[in-house]
PDB file of C-alpha atoms (C1' of nucleotides) in Angstrom:
ATOM      1  CA  MET A  14      18.341  19.779   3.939  1.00 35.00           C
ATOM      2  CA  SER A  15      15.511  19.924   1.227  1.00 36.00           C
ATOM      3  CA  LYS A  16      12.280  22.012   1.673  1.00 35.00           C
ATOM      4  CA  CYS A  17       9.996  19.133   2.691  1.00 37.00           C
ATOM      5  CA  GLY A  18      13.101  18.229   4.943  1.00 37.00           C
ATOM      6  CA  ARG A  19      12.840  21.197   6.942  1.00 37.00           C
ATOM      7  CA  LYS A  20       9.395  20.963   7.810  1.00 38.00           C
ATOM      8  CA  LYS A  21       9.488  17.048   8.885  1.00 38.00           C
ATOM      9  CA  TYR A  22      12.527  18.284  10.893  1.00 37.00           C
ATOM     10  CA  ILE A  23      10.050  20.322  12.729  1.00 39.00           C
ATOM     11  CA  LYS A  24       7.826  18.013  13.475  1.00 39.00           C
ATOM     12  CA  THR A  25       9.772  15.506  14.042  1.00 37.00           C
ATOM     13  CA  ASN A  26      11.600  17.811  16.607  1.00 39.00           C
ATOM     14  CA  LEU A  27       8.302  18.933  17.950  1.00 39.00           C
ATOM     15  CA  ARG A  28       7.159  14.976  18.356  1.00 37.00           C
ATOM     16  CA  GLN A  29      10.498  13.898  20.215  1.00 38.00           C
ATOM     17  CA  MET A  30      10.373  17.022  22.155  1.00 38.00           C
ATOM     18  CA  THR A  31       6.200  16.177  23.506  1.00 37.00           C
ATOM     19  CA  MET A  32       7.516  12.516  23.460  1.00 37.00           C
ATOM     20  CA  GLU A  33      10.673  12.962  25.494  1.00 38.00           C
ATOM     21  CA  THR A  34       9.102  15.418  27.798  1.00 39.00           C
ATOM     22  CA  ILE A  35       6.110  12.873  28.804  1.00 36.00           C
ATOM     23  CA  ASP A  36       9.120  10.457  29.515  1.00 39.00           C
ATOM     24  CA  SER A  37      11.221  13.308  31.594  1.00 39.00           C
ATOM     25  CA  GLN A  38       7.896  13.427  33.681  1.00 38.00           C
ATOM     26  CA  GLN A  39       9.065  10.745  35.909  1.00 35.00           C
ATOM     27  CA  ASP A  40      11.307  13.428  37.183  1.00 35.00           C
ATOM     28  CA  GLY A  41       8.507  15.522  37.207  1.00 35.00           C
ATOM     29  CA  SER A  42       9.338  18.516  34.801  1.00 35.00           C
ATOM     30  CA  ILE A  43       7.873  19.875  32.112  1.00 33.00           C
ATOM     31  CA  PRO A  44       9.437  22.551  29.741  1.00 34.00           C
ATOM     32  CA  ASP A  45       7.256  25.633  28.905  1.00 34.00           C
ATOM     33  CA  SER A  46       7.490  25.378  24.951  1.00 34.00           C
ATOM     34  CA  VAL A  47       6.365  21.591  25.235  1.00 33.00           C
ATOM     35  CA  ALA A  48       3.766  22.383  27.691  1.00 34.00           C
ATOM     36  CA  GLU A  49       2.563  24.995  25.064  1.00 33.00           C
ATOM     37  CA  SER A  50       2.608  21.972  21.923  1.00 34.00           C
ATOM     38  CA  GLU A  51       0.988  19.625  24.180  1.00 34.00           C
ATOM     39  CA  SER A  52      -2.173  21.444  24.840  1.00 34.00           C
ATOM     40  CA  ALA A  53      -2.594  22.562  21.300  1.00 33.00           C
ATOM     41  CA  HIS A  54      -1.746  18.490  20.505  1.00 34.00           C
ATOM     42  CA  MET A  55      -4.926  17.091  23.102  1.00 33.00           C
ATOM     43  CA  GLN A  56      -7.294  19.506  20.829  1.00 33.00           C
ATOM     44  CA  THR A  57      -6.981  16.733  18.789  1.00 33.00           C
ATOM     45  CA  GLN A  58      -6.194  13.750  21.205  1.00 32.00           C
ATOM     46  CA  THR A  59      -8.576  14.550  24.801  1.00 30.00           C
ATOM     47  CA  GLY A  60     -10.459  12.638  26.181  1.00 30.00           C
ATOM     48  CA  GLN A  61     -12.342   9.479  24.279  1.00 31.00           C
ATOM     49  CA  ASN A  62     -15.168  10.753  22.631  1.00 32.00           C
ATOM     50  CA  SER A  63     -14.873  14.311  23.303  1.00 33.00           C
ATOM     51  CA  ILE A  64     -13.986  17.752  21.911  1.00 33.00           C
ATOM     52  CA  PRO A  65     -12.241  19.336  24.544  1.00 35.00           C
ATOM     53  CA  THR A  66     -13.731  23.032  24.290  1.00 34.00           C
ATOM     54  CA  LEU A  67     -11.355  26.527  24.631  1.00 33.00           C
ATOM     55  CA  ALA A  68     -11.942  26.477  28.649  1.00 33.00           C
ATOM     56  CA  GLN A  69     -10.981  23.095  28.672  1.00 37.00           C
ATOM     57  CA  VAL A  70      -7.852  23.150  26.700  1.00 35.00           C
ATOM     58  CA  ALA A  71      -7.290  25.572  28.462  1.00 36.00           C
ATOM     59  CA  THR A  72      -7.767  24.626  31.328  1.00 37.00           C
ATOM     60  CA  ILE A  73      -5.188  21.456  30.481  1.00 36.00           C
ATOM     61  CA  ALA A  74      -2.650  24.539  29.638  1.00 36.00           C
ATOM     62  CA  GLU A  75      -3.129  25.833  33.238  1.00 37.00           C
ATOM     63  CA  THR A  76      -3.006  22.389  34.269  1.00 39.00           C
ATOM     64  CA  ASP A  77       0.474  21.679  32.334  1.00 39.00           C
ATOM     65  CA  GLU A  78       1.713  24.978  34.721  1.00 37.00           C
ATOM     66  CA  SER A  79       0.661  24.088  37.308  1.00 40.00           C
ATOM     67  CA  ALA A  80       2.619  20.851  37.468  1.00 40.00           C
ATOM     68  CA  GLU A  81       5.426  23.238  36.512  1.00 36.00           C
ATOM     69  CA  SER A  82       5.117  24.290  40.458  1.00 37.00           C
ATOM     70  CA  GLU A  83       4.202  21.432  42.115  1.00 39.00           C
ATOM     71  CA  ARG A  84       6.651  19.000  40.019  1.00 36.00           C
ATOM     72  CA  VAL A  85       4.369  15.942  40.936  1.00 34.00           C
ATOM     73  CA  ILE A  86       2.404  14.541  37.493  1.00 39.00           C
ATOM     74  CA  ASP A  87       1.094  10.681  36.864  1.00 40.00           C
ATOM     75  CA  PHE A  88       3.395   9.798  34.166  1.00 36.00           C
ATOM     76  CA  HIS A  89       0.992   7.247  33.348  1.00 38.00           C
ATOM     77  CA  LYS A  90      -1.868   9.453  32.985  1.00 41.00           C
ATOM     78  CA  ARG A  91       0.022  11.920  30.582  1.00 38.00           C
ATOM     79  CA  ARG A  92       1.049   9.464  28.351  1.00 36.00           C
ATOM     80  CA  GLU A  93      -2.831   7.772  27.885  1.00 38.00           C
ATOM     81  CA  ILE A  94      -3.547  11.494  27.362  1.00 37.00           C
ATOM     82  CA  LEU A  95      -1.242  11.969  24.457  1.00 35.00           C
ATOM     83  CA  SER A  96      -1.688   8.262  23.426  1.00 38.00           C
ATOM     84  CA  ARG A  97      -5.194   7.788  21.346  1.00 37.00           C
ATOM     85  CA  ARG A  98      -7.347  10.106  19.830  1.00 45.00           C
ATOM     86  CA  PRO A  99     -10.960   9.593  19.123  1.00 50.00           C
ATOM     87  CA  SER A 100     -12.377   9.074  15.044  1.00 58.00           C
ATOM     88  CA  TYR A 101     -13.825  11.577  13.740  1.00 62.00           C
ATOM     89  CA  ARG A 102     -16.399   9.593  12.707  1.00 60.00           C
ATOM     90  CA  LYS A 103     -17.217   8.974  16.674  1.00 62.00           C
ATOM     91  CA  ILE A 104     -16.508  12.913  17.379  1.00 62.00           C
ATOM     92  CA  LEU A 105     -18.814  14.472  14.128  1.00 62.00           C
ATOM     93  CA  ASN A 106     -21.759  11.707  15.666  1.00 60.00           C
ATOM     94  CA  GLU A 107     -21.087  13.051  18.501  1.00 60.00           C
ATOM     95  CA  LEU A 108     -21.551  16.344  17.560  1.00 58.00           C
ATOM     96  CA  SER A 109     -23.905  15.807  16.006  1.00 57.00           C
ATOM     97  CA  SER A 110     -26.397  14.165  18.398  1.00 57.00           C
ATOM     98  CA  ASP A 111     -25.509  17.621  20.617  1.00 54.00           C
ATOM     99  CA  VAL A 112     -26.265  19.964  17.778  1.00 51.00           C
ATOM    100  CA  PRO A 113     -29.190  18.581  15.726  1.00 50.00           C
ATOM    101  CA  GLY A 114     -28.037  20.683  12.513  1.00 49.00           C
ATOM    102  CA  VAL A 115     -24.649  19.033  12.509  1.00 50.00           C
ATOM    103  CA  PRO A 116     -24.671  16.449   9.765  1.00 51.00           C
ATOM    104  CA  LYS A 117     -23.269  12.922  10.965  1.00 50.00           C
ATOM    105  CA  ILE A 118     -20.461  11.169   9.336  1.00 49.00           C
ATOM    106  CA  GLU A 119     -22.145   8.291   6.957  1.00 45.00           C
ATOM    107  CA  GLU A 120     -21.086   4.640   7.942  1.00 41.00           C
ATOM    108  CA  GLU A 121     -20.684   4.413   4.210  1.00 39.00           C
ATOM    109  CA  LYS A 122     -19.311   6.899   1.573  1.00 37.00           C
ATOM    110  CA  SER A 123     -21.502   9.540  -0.120  1.00 38.00           C
ATOM    111  CA  GLU A 124     -22.877   8.114  -3.630  1.00 35.00           C
ATOM    112  CA  GLU A 125     -20.916  11.317  -4.718  1.00 36.00           C
ATOM    113  CA  GLU A 126     -17.623   9.257  -5.321  1.00 36.00           C
ATOM    114  CA  GLY A 127     -19.502   7.146  -7.142  1.00 34.00           C
ATOM    115  CA  THR A 128     -18.464   3.100  -5.768  1.00 36.00           C
ATOM    116  CA  SER A 129     -18.104   2.285  -2.335  1.00 36.00           C
ATOM    117  CA  PRO A 130     -14.893   2.709  -1.258  1.00 35.00           C
ATOM    118  CA  ASN A 131     -15.610  -0.388   0.777  1.00 37.00           C
ATOM    119  CA  ILE A 132     -12.755  -2.102   0.870  1.00 35.00           C
ATOM    120  CA  ALA A 133     -13.908  -5.694   1.105  1.00 35.00           C
ATOM    121  CA  ALA A 134     -15.724  -4.909  -2.365  1.00 35.00           C
ATOM    122  CA  MET A 135     -12.763  -4.635  -3.807  1.00 36.00           C
ATOM    123  CA  ALA A 136     -11.101  -7.151  -6.225  1.00 36.00           C
ATOM    124  CA  LEU A 137      -8.154  -8.837  -4.925  1.00 37.00           C
ATOM    125  CA  PRO A 138      -4.771  -8.903  -6.337  1.00 36.00           C
ATOM    126  CA  THR A 139      -3.670 -11.053  -8.448  1.00 35.00           C
ATOM    127  CA  SER A 140      -0.130  -8.995 -10.177  1.00 36.00           C
ATOM    128  CA  ILE A 141       1.219  -5.594  -9.067  1.00 35.00           C
ATOM    129  CA  TYR A 142       0.971  -2.592 -11.125  1.00 35.00           C
ATOM    130  CA  GLN A 143       3.685   0.412 -10.068  1.00 34.00           C
ATOM    131  CA  THR A 144       1.985   3.523  -9.198  1.00 35.00           C
ATOM    132  CA  SER A 145       2.922   6.974 -10.696  1.00 33.00           C
ATOM    133  CA  THR A 146       5.474   7.008  -7.635  1.00 33.00           C
ATOM    134  CA  GLY A 147       6.998   4.198  -8.294  1.00 32.00           C
ATOM    135  CA  GLN A 148       5.206   2.206  -5.469  1.00 34.00           C
ATOM    136  CA  TYR A 149       4.084  -1.560  -6.497  1.00 35.00           C
ATOM    137  CA  ASN A 150       0.375  -2.052  -5.890  1.00 36.00           C
ATOM    138  CA  GLU A 151      -1.583  -5.338  -6.806  1.00 36.00           C
ATOM    139  CA  GLU A 152      -3.172  -4.614 -10.122  1.00 36.00           C
ATOM    140  CA  THR A 153      -6.756  -5.699 -10.138  1.00 36.00           C
ATOM    141  CA  GLU A 154      -9.583  -4.192 -12.549  1.00 34.00           C
ATOM    142  CA  LEU A 155      -8.126  -0.635 -12.522  1.00 36.00           C
ATOM    143  CA  ALA A 156      -9.876   2.311 -14.072  1.00 34.00           C
ATOM    144  CA  PRO A 157      -8.943   5.990 -14.328  1.00 33.00           C
ATOM    145  CA  SER A 158     -11.132   7.500 -11.232  1.00 34.00           C
ATOM    146  CA  HIS A 159     -12.725  10.481 -11.742  1.00 33.00           C
ATOM    147  CA  MET A 160     -12.034  11.382  -7.929  1.00 33.00           C
ATOM    148  CA  ALA A 161      -8.505  12.407  -9.107  1.00 32.00           C
ATOM    149  CA  ALA A 162     -10.543  15.672 -10.562  1.00 31.00           C
ATOM    150  CA  THR A 163     -11.943  16.049  -7.119  1.00 33.00           C
ATOM    151  CA  THR A 164      -8.359  17.012  -5.639  1.00 33.00           C
ATOM    152  CA  GLY A 165      -7.290  17.930  -9.006  1.00 32.00           C
ATOM    153  CA  ASP A 166      -3.550  15.899  -8.217  1.00 32.00           C
ATOM    154  CA  MET A 167      -3.042  12.933  -9.829  1.00 32.00           C
ATOM    155  CA  PRO A 168      -4.704  10.323 -11.591  1.00 31.00           C
ATOM    156  CA  THR A 169      -6.243   7.942  -8.848  1.00 32.00           C
ATOM    157  CA  TYR A 170      -7.182   4.646  -9.781  1.00 32.00           C
ATOM    158  CA  GLN A 171     -10.926   3.357  -8.480  1.00 33.00           C
ATOM    159  CA  ILE A 172     -11.163  -0.629  -8.205  1.00 33.00           C
ATOM    160  CA  ARG A 173     -14.039  -2.349  -9.560  1.00 32.00           C
ATOM    161  CA  ALA A 174     -15.658  -5.347  -7.464  1.00 31.00           C
ATOM    162  CA  PRO A 175     -14.926  -8.405  -8.566  1.00 31.00           C
ATOM    163  CA  THR A 176     -17.162 -10.682 -10.660  1.00 28.00           C
ATOM    164  CA  THR A 177     -17.270 -12.695  -8.057  1.00 28.00           C
ATOM    165  CA  ALA A 178     -18.110 -12.833  -4.253  1.00 29.00           C
ATOM    166  CA  LEU A 179     -14.535 -14.491  -3.375  1.00 31.00           C
ATOM    167  CA  PRO A 180     -11.803 -13.241  -5.540  1.00 33.00           C
ATOM    168  CA  GLN A 181      -8.593 -15.867  -6.176  1.00 31.00           C
ATOM    169  CA  GLY A 182      -6.604 -14.829  -4.211  1.00 33.00           C
ATOM    170  CA  VAL A 183      -9.475 -15.478  -0.551  1.00 34.00           C
ATOM    171  CA  MET A 184      -9.259 -18.506  -1.605  1.00 34.00           C
ATOM    172  CA  MET A 185      -5.862 -19.474  -1.654  1.00 36.00           C
ATOM    173  CA  ALA A 186      -4.767 -17.738   1.450  1.00 37.00           C
ATOM    174  CA  ALA A 187      -8.151 -19.568   2.583  1.00 37.00           C
ATOM    175  CA  SER A 188      -6.337 -22.788   2.146  1.00 43.00           C
ATOM    176  CA  PRO A 189      -2.801 -23.133   4.126  1.00 43.00           C
ATOM    177  CA  GLY A 190      -2.558 -26.584   3.486  1.00 48.00           C
ATOM    178  CA  SER A 191      -2.012 -25.692  -0.064  1.00 54.00           C
ATOM    179  CA  LEU A 192       0.778 -24.180   0.624  1.00 55.00           C
ATOM    180  CA  HIS A 193       3.961 -26.237   0.538  1.00 65.00           C
ATOM    181  CA  SER A 194       7.578 -24.796  -0.902  1.00 80.00           C
ATOM    182  CA  PRO A 195       9.052 -22.189   1.117  1.00 80.00           C
ATOM    183  CA  GLN A 196       8.624 -20.430  -2.599  1.00 81.00           C
ATOM    184  CA  GLN A 197       4.675 -20.379  -1.799  1.00 81.00           C
ATOM    185  CA  LEU A 198       5.021 -19.531   1.256  1.00 80.00           C
ATOM    186  CA  ALA A 199       6.701 -16.391   0.192  1.00 82.00           C
ATOM    187  CA  GLU A 200       3.985 -15.869  -2.521  1.00 83.00           C
ATOM    188  CA  GLU A 201       2.036 -15.942   0.029  1.00 82.00           C
ATOM    189  CA  ALA A 202       3.438 -13.081   2.520  1.00 83.00           C
ATOM    190  CA  THR A 203       4.064 -10.873  -0.586  1.00 85.00           C
ATOM    191  CA  ARG A 204       1.013 -11.133  -1.551  1.00 87.00           C
ATOM    192  CA  LYS A 205      -0.697 -10.811   1.972  1.00 88.00           C
ATOM    193  CA  ARG A 206       1.631  -7.423   2.061  1.00 89.00           C
ATOM    194  CA  GLU A 207       0.419  -6.372  -0.447  1.00 90.00           C
ATOM    195  CA  LEU A 208      -3.491  -6.812  -0.019  1.00 91.00           C
ATOM    196  CA  ARG A 209      -2.770  -4.925   3.575  1.00 92.00           C
ATOM    197  CA  LEU A 210      -0.927  -2.339   1.869  1.00 93.00           C
ATOM    198  CA  MET A 211      -4.153  -1.980  -0.475  1.00 92.00           C
ATOM    199  CA  LYS A 212      -6.657  -1.596   2.325  1.00 92.00           C
ATOM    200  CA  ASN A 213      -4.519   1.020   4.234  1.00 93.00           C
ATOM    201  CA  ARG A 214      -4.217   3.234   1.450  1.00 93.00           C
ATOM    202  CA  GLU A 215      -8.111   3.262   0.597  1.00 92.00           C
ATOM    203  CA  ALA A 216      -8.211   3.572   4.609  1.00 92.00           C
ATOM    204  CA  ALA A 217      -5.908   6.245   4.497  1.00 94.00           C
ATOM    205  CA  LYS A 218      -7.462   8.074   1.852  1.00 93.00           C
ATOM    206  CA  GLU A 219     -11.117   7.536   3.918  1.00 91.00           C
ATOM    207  CA  CYS A 220      -9.876   8.642   6.971  1.00 92.00           C
ATOM    208  CA  ARG A 221      -8.292  11.888   5.209  1.00 92.00           C
ATOM    209  CA  ARG A 222     -12.064  12.393   3.649  1.00 92.00           C
ATOM    210  CA  ARG A 223     -13.806  11.751   7.536  1.00 91.00           C
ATOM    211  CA  LYS A 224     -11.236  14.187   8.600  1.00 90.00           C
ATOM    212  CA  LYS A 225     -11.895  16.943   5.776  1.00 89.00           C
ATOM    213  CA  GLU A 226     -15.385  16.457   6.718  1.00 88.00           C
ATOM    214  CA  TYR A 227     -14.737  16.768  10.217  1.00 88.00           C
ATOM    215  CA  VAL A 228     -12.960  20.049  10.112  1.00 88.00           C
ATOM    216  CA  LYS A 229     -15.384  22.022   7.558  1.00 87.00           C
ATOM    217  CA  CYS A 230     -18.061  20.752  10.405  1.00 87.00           C
ATOM    218  CA  LEU A 231     -16.319  22.297  12.666  1.00 87.00           C
ATOM    219  CA  GLU A 232     -16.039  25.396  10.858  1.00 86.00           C
ATOM    220  CA  SER A 233     -19.228  25.605  10.323  1.00 88.00           C
ATOM    221  CA  ARG A 234     -19.867  24.866  14.104  1.00 89.00           C
ATOM    222  CA  VAL A 235     -17.903  27.876  14.791  1.00 89.00           C
ATOM    223  CA  ALA A 236     -19.911  30.686  12.081  1.00 90.00           C
ATOM    224  CA  VAL A 237     -22.937  29.643  13.686  1.00 92.00           C
ATOM    225  CA  LEU A 238     -21.659  30.033  16.731  1.00 94.00           C
ATOM    226  CA  GLU A 239     -20.588  33.247  16.169  1.00 94.00           C
ATOM    227  CA  VAL A 240     -23.343  34.560  14.755  1.00 95.00           C
ATOM    228  CA  GLN A 241     -25.593  32.763  18.368  1.00 96.00           C
ATOM    229  CA  ASN A 242     -22.698  35.331  19.927  1.00 97.00           C
ATOM    230  CA  LYS A 243     -23.947  38.144  18.391  1.00 96.00           C
ATOM    231  CA  LYS A 244     -26.907  37.659  18.583  1.00 97.00           C
ATOM    232  CA  LEU A 245     -27.129  37.117  22.593  1.00 97.00           C
ATOM    233  CA  ILE A 246     -24.228  39.675  23.275  1.00 97.00           C
ATOM    234  CA  GLU A 247     -27.062  42.178  21.393  1.00 97.00           C
ATOM    235  CA  GLU A 248     -30.254  40.841  23.544  1.00 96.00           C
ATOM    236  CA  LEU A 249     -28.538  41.382  26.639  1.00 96.00           C
ATOM    237  CA  GLU A 250     -27.622  45.156  25.593  1.00 95.00           C
ATOM    238  CA  THR A 251     -31.490  45.311  24.991  1.00 95.00           C
ATOM    239  CA  LEU A 252     -32.042  44.193  28.350  1.00 95.00           C
ATOM    240  CA  LYS A 253     -29.365  46.314  29.646  1.00 93.00           C
ATOM    241  CA  ASP A 254     -30.790  49.239  28.277  1.00 91.00           C
ATOM    242  CA  ILE A 255     -34.689  48.508  29.495  1.00 91.00           C
ATOM    243  CA  CYS A 256     -33.533  47.738  33.098  1.00 89.00           C
ATOM    244  CA  SER A 257     -31.432  50.863  33.563  1.00 79.00           C
ATOM    245  CA  PRO A 258     -33.621  53.622  32.007  1.00 67.00           C
ATOM    246  CA  LYS A 259     -31.816  56.770  31.506  1.00 61.00           C
ATOM    247  CA  THR A 260     -32.001  59.447  34.393  1.00 57.00           C
ATOM    248  CA  ASP A 261     -32.289  62.198  32.323  1.00 59.00           C
TER     249      ASP A 261
ATOM    250  C1'  DT B  27      13.490  32.026 -15.907  1.00 55.59           C
ATOM    251  C1'  DA B  28      15.707  29.184 -12.337  1.00 55.59           C
ATOM    252  C1'  DT B  29      15.309  29.190  -7.416  1.00 55.59           C
ATOM    253  C1'  DG B  30      14.272  28.019  -3.146  1.00 55.59           C
ATOM    254  C1'  DA B  31      10.228  28.281  -0.280  1.00 55.59           C
ATOM    255  C1'  DG B  32       5.889  27.038   1.552  1.00 55.59           C
ATOM    256  C1'  DT B  33       2.094  23.354   1.103  1.00 55.59           C
ATOM    257  C1'  DC B  34      -0.520  20.014  -0.372  1.00 55.59           C
ATOM    258  C1'  DT B  35      -1.562  15.182  -1.230  1.00 55.59           C
ATOM    259  C1'  DC B  36      -0.446  10.522  -1.484  1.00 55.59           C
ATOM    260  C1'  DG B  37       1.317   6.279   0.123  1.00 55.59           C
ATOM    261  C1'  DT B  38       2.569   3.705   4.151  1.00 55.59           C
ATOM    262  C1'  DC B  39       4.249   2.592   8.960  1.00 55.59           C
ATOM    263  C1'  DA B  40       3.077   2.021  14.226  1.00 55.59           C
ATOM    264  C1'  DA B  41       0.306   1.712  17.612  1.00 55.59           C
ATOM    265  C1'  DG B  42      -3.784   2.126  20.019  1.00 55.59           C
ATOM    266  C1'  DA B  43      -9.545   1.199  19.301  1.00 55.59           C
ATOM    267  C1'  DG B  44     -12.490  -1.796  18.927  1.00 55.59           C
ATOM    268  C1'  DC B  45     -15.059  -6.063  17.878  1.00 55.59           C
ATOM    269  C1'  DG B  46     -16.210 -11.198  17.628  1.00 55.59           C
TER     270       DG B  46
ATOM    271  C1'  DC C  24      -6.847 -12.438  22.196  1.00 55.59           C
ATOM    272  C1'  DG C  25      -6.636 -12.036  17.593  1.00 55.59           C
ATOM    273  C1'  DC C  26      -7.802  -9.923  13.816  1.00 55.59           C
ATOM    274  C1'  DT C  27      -9.310  -5.464  11.181  1.00 55.59           C
ATOM    275  C1'  DC C  28     -10.210  -0.579  11.554  1.00 55.59           C
ATOM    276  C1'  DT C  29      -8.762   4.095  12.852  1.00 55.59           C
ATOM    277  C1'  DT C  30      -5.737   7.655  12.617  1.00 55.59           C
ATOM    278  C1'  DG C  31      -1.228  10.119  13.791  1.00 55.59           C
ATOM    279  C1'  DA C  32       3.266  10.961  11.776  1.00 55.59           C
ATOM    280  C1'  DC C  33       6.861  10.620   7.946  1.00 55.59           C
ATOM    281  C1'  DG C  34       8.911  10.761   3.510  1.00 55.59           C
ATOM    282  C1'  DA C  35       8.638  11.712  -1.084  1.00 55.59           C
ATOM    283  C1'  DG C  36       6.674  14.369  -4.791  1.00 55.59           C
ATOM    284  C1'  DA C  37       4.146  17.717  -7.051  1.00 55.59           C
ATOM    285  C1'  DC C  38       2.241  22.406  -7.050  1.00 55.59           C
ATOM    286  C1'  DT C  39       2.284  27.521  -6.364  1.00 55.59           C
ATOM    287  C1'  DC C  40       4.594  31.565  -5.318  1.00 55.59           C
ATOM    288  C1'  DA C  41       8.163  34.951  -4.893  1.00 55.59           C
ATOM    289  C1'  DT C  42      12.427  37.361  -6.248  1.00 55.59           C
ATOM    290  C1'  DA C  43      16.378  38.039  -8.139  1.00 55.59           C
TER     291       DA C  43
END
DNA sequence: TATGAGTCTCGTCAAGAGCG
DNA sequence: CGCTCTTGACGAGACTCATA
């Protein structure tokens, strides 16, 4: 097994275990090992818009443990909890509304990245190019991106905005009546697929960027709260000293 | 220096969320 | 309700580091 195969093997097993466990909730039993991983999992997946506090996570874990003793948990409820994760933008914006210091994730990419990642602004492809990994992407006006310098790995490409408002591809797609032969239909399907892949590629990049931002934000919040906590503890000690005068 | 292990990044798929 | 967006999961390649 390759090195990354091992990692994936572990990941896959964990996931399978989790899902099998969820499925097994129909008969009511939860293995301990999975209850643990589930509770960790919920830190990112709990609730629609909120991040669970440590206490909440602990509560969830406790809930799992108690469920083990009770052997009765609503399968659908649990599945719902695990099934969907709130968007990072949403979470961070909620955080920022709670805490003024927390910056909001912007709707559009910041200017630091040069051009907007907005897919809508991209030129629609007219042909295919091959990436460094051998995958085929649609060719647009490609220019070596300076974004590559930020990540320090293989060069990526940023897509220049098209000169026309509506790219040719869209016009073709918008006129299905012009497609007659199976070959044309196949071409159209391929073109649509390539477009979808290109959009999703960019969306994944953006999602990862947001996730990084989100994690950074949480880390800085932890730092702030730790300082705050330390101060409060010191204050408490001071007050204790004041309220309990020495006897000697 | 070759090699194995660990980690990171990227592209893709799939499924749920959200919106018109 | 259909379409698009978002994001977890996965596979693959590149990179780093320790060690034989």
